PDB file of C-alpha atoms in Angstrom:
ATOM      1  CA  UNK A  12       7.651  41.915 -40.495  1.00 52.00           C
ATOM      2  CA  UNK A  13       7.310  39.107 -38.514  1.00 54.00           C
ATOM      3  CA  UNK A  14       9.991  37.766 -35.696  1.00 59.00           C
ATOM      4  CA  UNK A  15       9.861  33.923 -36.562  1.00 58.00           C
ATOM      5  CA  UNK A  16      10.774  31.743 -33.365  1.00 59.00           C
ATOM      6  CA  UNK A  17      12.183  28.027 -33.683  1.00 60.00           C
ATOM      7  CA  UNK A  18      12.389  27.385 -30.354  1.00 66.00           C
ATOM      8  CA  UNK A  19      10.132  24.523 -29.224  1.00 67.00           C
ATOM      9  CA  UNK A  20       6.854  25.240 -27.782  1.00 64.00           C
ATOM     10  CA  UNK A  21       5.092  23.876 -24.558  1.00 60.00           C
ATOM     11  CA  UNK A  22       2.269  22.896 -24.125  1.00 59.00           C
ATOM     12  CA  UNK A  23      -0.191  23.623 -20.885  1.00 62.00           C
ATOM     13  CA  UNK A  24      -2.269  20.882 -20.461  1.00 63.00           C
ATOM     14  CA  UNK A  25       1.049  18.868 -19.874  1.00 58.00           C
ATOM     15  CA  UNK A  26       1.817  20.672 -16.571  1.00 64.00           C
ATOM     16  CA  UNK A  27       1.224  18.415 -13.224  1.00 68.00           C
ATOM     17  CA  UNK A  28      -1.587  19.519 -11.080  1.00 72.00           C
ATOM     18  CA  UNK A  29       0.191  22.208  -8.629  1.00 78.00           C
ATOM     19  CA  UNK A  30       1.909  20.859  -5.177  1.00 82.00           C
ATOM     20  CA  UNK A  31      -0.596  22.573  -3.222  1.00 86.00           C
ATOM     21  CA  UNK A  32      -3.269  21.121  -4.879  1.00 85.00           C
ATOM     22  CA  UNK A  33      -1.874  17.775  -4.743  1.00 84.00           C
ATOM     23  CA  UNK A  34      -1.318  17.768  -0.698  1.00 85.00           C
ATOM     24  CA  UNK A  35      -4.554  18.339  -0.201  1.00 89.00           C
ATOM     25  CA  UNK A  36      -5.395  15.830  -2.295  1.00 87.00           C
ATOM     26  CA  UNK A  37      -3.520  13.393   0.050  1.00 87.00           C
ATOM     27  CA  UNK A  38      -4.477  15.221   3.211  1.00 89.00           C
ATOM     28  CA  UNK A  39      -8.450  14.136   2.295  1.00 90.00           C
ATOM     29  CA  UNK A  40      -7.417  10.780   0.916  1.00 88.00           C
ATOM     30  CA  UNK A  41      -6.070   9.807   4.514  1.00 89.00           C
ATOM     31  CA  UNK A  42      -8.476  12.034   6.609  1.00 90.00           C
ATOM     32  CA  UNK A  43     -11.093   9.183   4.576  1.00 91.00           C
ATOM     33  CA  UNK A  44      -9.186   6.557   5.407  1.00 90.00           C
ATOM     34  CA  UNK A  45      -8.976   7.435   9.293  1.00 90.00           C
ATOM     35  CA  UNK A  46     -11.785   7.795   9.622  1.00 93.00           C
ATOM     36  CA  UNK A  47     -12.982   4.430   7.890  1.00 92.00           C
ATOM     37  CA  UNK A  48     -10.450   3.100  10.633  1.00 92.00           C
ATOM     38  CA  UNK A  49     -12.421   4.596  13.269  1.00 93.00           C
ATOM     39  CA  UNK A  50     -16.003   3.527  12.269  1.00 94.00           C
ATOM     40  CA  UNK A  51     -14.428   0.027  12.549  1.00 93.00           C
ATOM     41  CA  UNK A  52     -12.511   0.169  15.734  1.00 93.00           C
ATOM     42  CA  UNK A  53     -15.912   1.845  17.219  1.00 94.00           C
ATOM     43  CA  UNK A  54     -18.577  -1.202  15.713  1.00 93.00           C
ATOM     44  CA  UNK A  55     -15.889  -3.937  16.773  1.00 93.00           C
ATOM     45  CA  UNK A  56     -16.412  -2.503  20.528  1.00 93.00           C
ATOM     46  CA  UNK A  57     -20.035  -2.103  19.871  1.00 93.00           C
ATOM     47  CA  UNK A  58     -20.495  -5.716  18.743  1.00 92.00           C
ATOM     48  CA  UNK A  59     -18.368  -7.528  20.479  1.00 92.00           C
ATOM     49  CA  UNK A  60     -20.369  -8.997  22.907  1.00 93.00           C
ATOM     50  CA  UNK A  61     -23.285  -8.961  20.237  1.00 92.00           C
ATOM     51  CA  UNK A  62     -21.704 -10.492  16.969  1.00 91.00           C
ATOM     52  CA  UNK A  63     -18.551 -11.136  17.891  1.00 92.00           C
ATOM     53  CA  UNK A  64     -17.956 -12.309  13.709  1.00 93.00           C
ATOM     54  CA  UNK A  65     -18.298  -9.438  12.524  1.00 92.00           C
ATOM     55  CA  UNK A  66     -16.901  -7.557  15.907  1.00 93.00           C
ATOM     56  CA  UNK A  67     -13.357  -9.388  14.732  1.00 94.00           C
ATOM     57  CA  UNK A  68     -13.819  -8.248  11.153  1.00 92.00           C
ATOM     58  CA  UNK A  69     -14.222  -4.836  12.197  1.00 92.00           C
ATOM     59  CA  UNK A  70     -11.281  -4.979  14.326  1.00 92.00           C
ATOM     60  CA  UNK A  71      -8.559  -5.976  11.150  1.00 93.00           C
ATOM     61  CA  UNK A  72      -9.857  -4.089   9.350  1.00 92.00           C
ATOM     62  CA  UNK A  73      -9.517  -1.027  11.693  1.00 91.00           C
ATOM     63  CA  UNK A  74      -5.770  -2.470  12.500  1.00 92.00           C
ATOM     64  CA  UNK A  75      -5.085  -2.849   8.410  1.00 93.00           C
ATOM     65  CA  UNK A  76      -6.738   1.016   7.943  1.00 90.00           C
ATOM     66  CA  UNK A  77      -3.558   2.760   8.717  1.00 89.00           C
ATOM     67  CA  UNK A  78      -0.737   1.397   6.729  1.00 91.00           C
ATOM     68  CA  UNK A  79      -3.290   1.194   3.718  1.00 87.00           C
ATOM     69  CA  UNK A  80      -4.095   4.680   4.905  1.00 85.00           C
ATOM     70  CA  UNK A  81       0.055   5.590   4.806  1.00 86.00           C
ATOM     71  CA  UNK A  82       0.629   4.172   1.955  1.00 86.00           C
ATOM     72  CA  UNK A  83      -2.019   6.337   0.132  1.00 81.00           C
ATOM     73  CA  UNK A  84      -1.080   9.385   1.239  1.00 79.00           C
ATOM     74  CA  UNK A  85       3.039   8.648   0.288  1.00 81.00           C
ATOM     75  CA  UNK A  86       2.395   7.236  -2.634  1.00 77.00           C
ATOM     76  CA  UNK A  87       3.847  10.061  -4.760  1.00 70.00           C
ATOM     77  CA  UNK A  88       2.437  12.198  -7.318  1.00 68.00           C
ATOM     78  CA  UNK A  89       0.792  11.192 -10.367  1.00 63.00           C
ATOM     79  CA  UNK A  90       2.545  10.182 -13.685  1.00 62.00           C
ATOM     80  CA  UNK A  91       1.147  11.807 -16.349  1.00 56.00           C
ATOM     81  CA  UNK A  92       2.068   8.900 -19.014  1.00 54.00           C
ATOM     82  CA  UNK A  93      -1.114   9.551 -20.837  1.00 57.00           C
ATOM     83  CA  UNK A  94      -0.784  13.314 -21.816  1.00 54.00           C
ATOM     84  CA  UNK A  95       0.361  14.093 -25.011  1.00 54.00           C
ATOM     85  CA  UNK A  96       4.656  15.245 -24.707  1.00 57.00           C
ATOM     86  CA  UNK A  97       5.051  18.620 -23.782  1.00 59.00           C
ATOM     87  CA  UNK A  98       6.553  19.756 -27.136  1.00 63.00           C
ATOM     88  CA  UNK A  99       4.807  20.752 -30.040  1.00 65.00           C
ATOM     89  CA  UNK A 100       6.107  20.820 -33.350  1.00 72.00           C
ATOM     90  CA  UNK A 101       5.332  23.914 -35.268  1.00 73.00           C
ATOM     91  CA  UNK A 102       3.730  22.683 -38.660  1.00 76.00           C
ATOM     92  CA  UNK A 103       6.176  22.640 -41.849  1.00 79.00           C
ATOM     93  CA  UNK A 104       5.552  25.353 -44.382  1.00 77.00           C
ATOM     94  CA  UNK A 105       4.429  24.228 -47.878  1.00 77.00           C
ATOM     95  CA  UNK A 106       6.900  25.466 -50.931  1.00 78.00           C
ATOM     96  CA  UNK A 107       6.355  27.367 -53.184  1.00 79.00           C
ATOM     97  CA  UNK A 108       6.250  26.487 -55.932  1.00 76.00           C
ATOM     98  CA  UNK A 109       8.314  28.323 -58.841  1.00 72.00           C
ATOM     99  CA  UNK A 110       7.159  30.210 -62.098  1.00 74.00           C
ATOM    100  CA  UNK A 111       6.168  27.683 -64.383  1.00 74.00           C
ATOM    101  CA  UNK A 112       8.444  29.618 -67.164  1.00 74.00           C
ATOM    102  CA  UNK A 113      11.084  28.657 -64.804  1.00 63.00           C
ATOM    103  CA  UNK A 114      10.459  25.444 -64.364  1.00 61.00           C
ATOM    104  CA  UNK A 115      10.686  24.417 -67.829  1.00 61.00           C
ATOM    105  CA  UNK A 116      14.109  26.242 -68.157  1.00 63.00           C
ATOM    106  CA  UNK A 117      15.206  24.359 -65.173  1.00 59.00           C
ATOM    107  CA  UNK A 118      13.774  20.992 -66.673  1.00 58.00           C
ATOM    108  CA  UNK A 119      15.957  21.220 -69.420  1.00 55.00           C
ATOM    109  CA  UNK A 120      19.280  22.640 -67.687  1.00 56.00           C
ATOM    110  CA  UNK A 121      18.528  19.392 -65.231  1.00 53.00           C
ATOM    111  CA  UNK A 122      17.716  16.802 -66.993  1.00 51.00           C
ATOM    112  CA  UNK A 123      18.007  13.080 -65.473  1.00 53.00           C
ATOM    113  CA  UNK A 124      21.077  11.651 -66.242  1.00 53.00           C
ATOM    114  CA  UNK A 125      19.074   8.331 -67.634  1.00 52.00           C
ATOM    115  CA  UNK A 126      16.878   9.918 -69.924  1.00 52.00           C
ATOM    116  CA  UNK A 127      16.475   7.289 -72.478  1.00 53.00           C
ATOM    117  CA  UNK A 128      19.286   8.363 -75.078  1.00 52.00           C
ATOM    118  CA  UNK A 129      21.644   6.071 -76.089  1.00 55.00           C
ATOM    119  CA  UNK A 130      24.688   5.696 -74.722  1.00 56.00           C
ATOM    120  CA  UNK A 131      28.403   4.574 -75.627  1.00 55.00           C
ATOM    121  CA  UNK A 132      30.717   2.139 -74.721  1.00 59.00           C
ATOM    122  CA  UNK A 133      33.200   3.018 -72.070  1.00 59.00           C
ATOM    123  CA  UNK A 134      36.324   4.160 -73.686  1.00 58.00           C
ATOM    124  CA  UNK A 135      34.202   6.247 -76.548  1.00 56.00           C
ATOM    125  CA  UNK A 136      34.464   9.803 -77.224  1.00 61.00           C
ATOM    126  CA  UNK A 137      31.165  11.919 -77.272  1.00 56.00           C
TER     127      UNK A 137
END
C-alpha cells in the first residue's frame, strides 16, 4: 500500500539562484564598470591636448560611472515574477463510476422532485 501525501509539492525551478552566485555576479558587474571608468579617465588624460571635446566627454563618463556601478552592484537580488508558482497542485483523481446495476437502482430511488408527474394543489393529500 502506498502512503498518501496531501501536502504541497515544491517546484525546484522556482528557487532563486544561490547567494554566492549572486554576490559573484554583482562583483563581476562592478569590476567591469570600474574597468570602463579607468579606460575613460586614461582616455581623457591622453586626449586632453589632442581632442579636448572627446576628452571632456570621457572625463564626465569617468566621473559618473562609479555612481552607476555602485547602484547596479547594490540593486539587490533578482525578482522572479515570470517563474511559475512554487507549488504544484496534485492532479485530480477521476471518480470511478458505480456499476450499471447500482446506477439503475439509485436512479429509481433518487428520482428528481420535478419528474413531470402531475402535482396536486397545496393542501391536497397524497
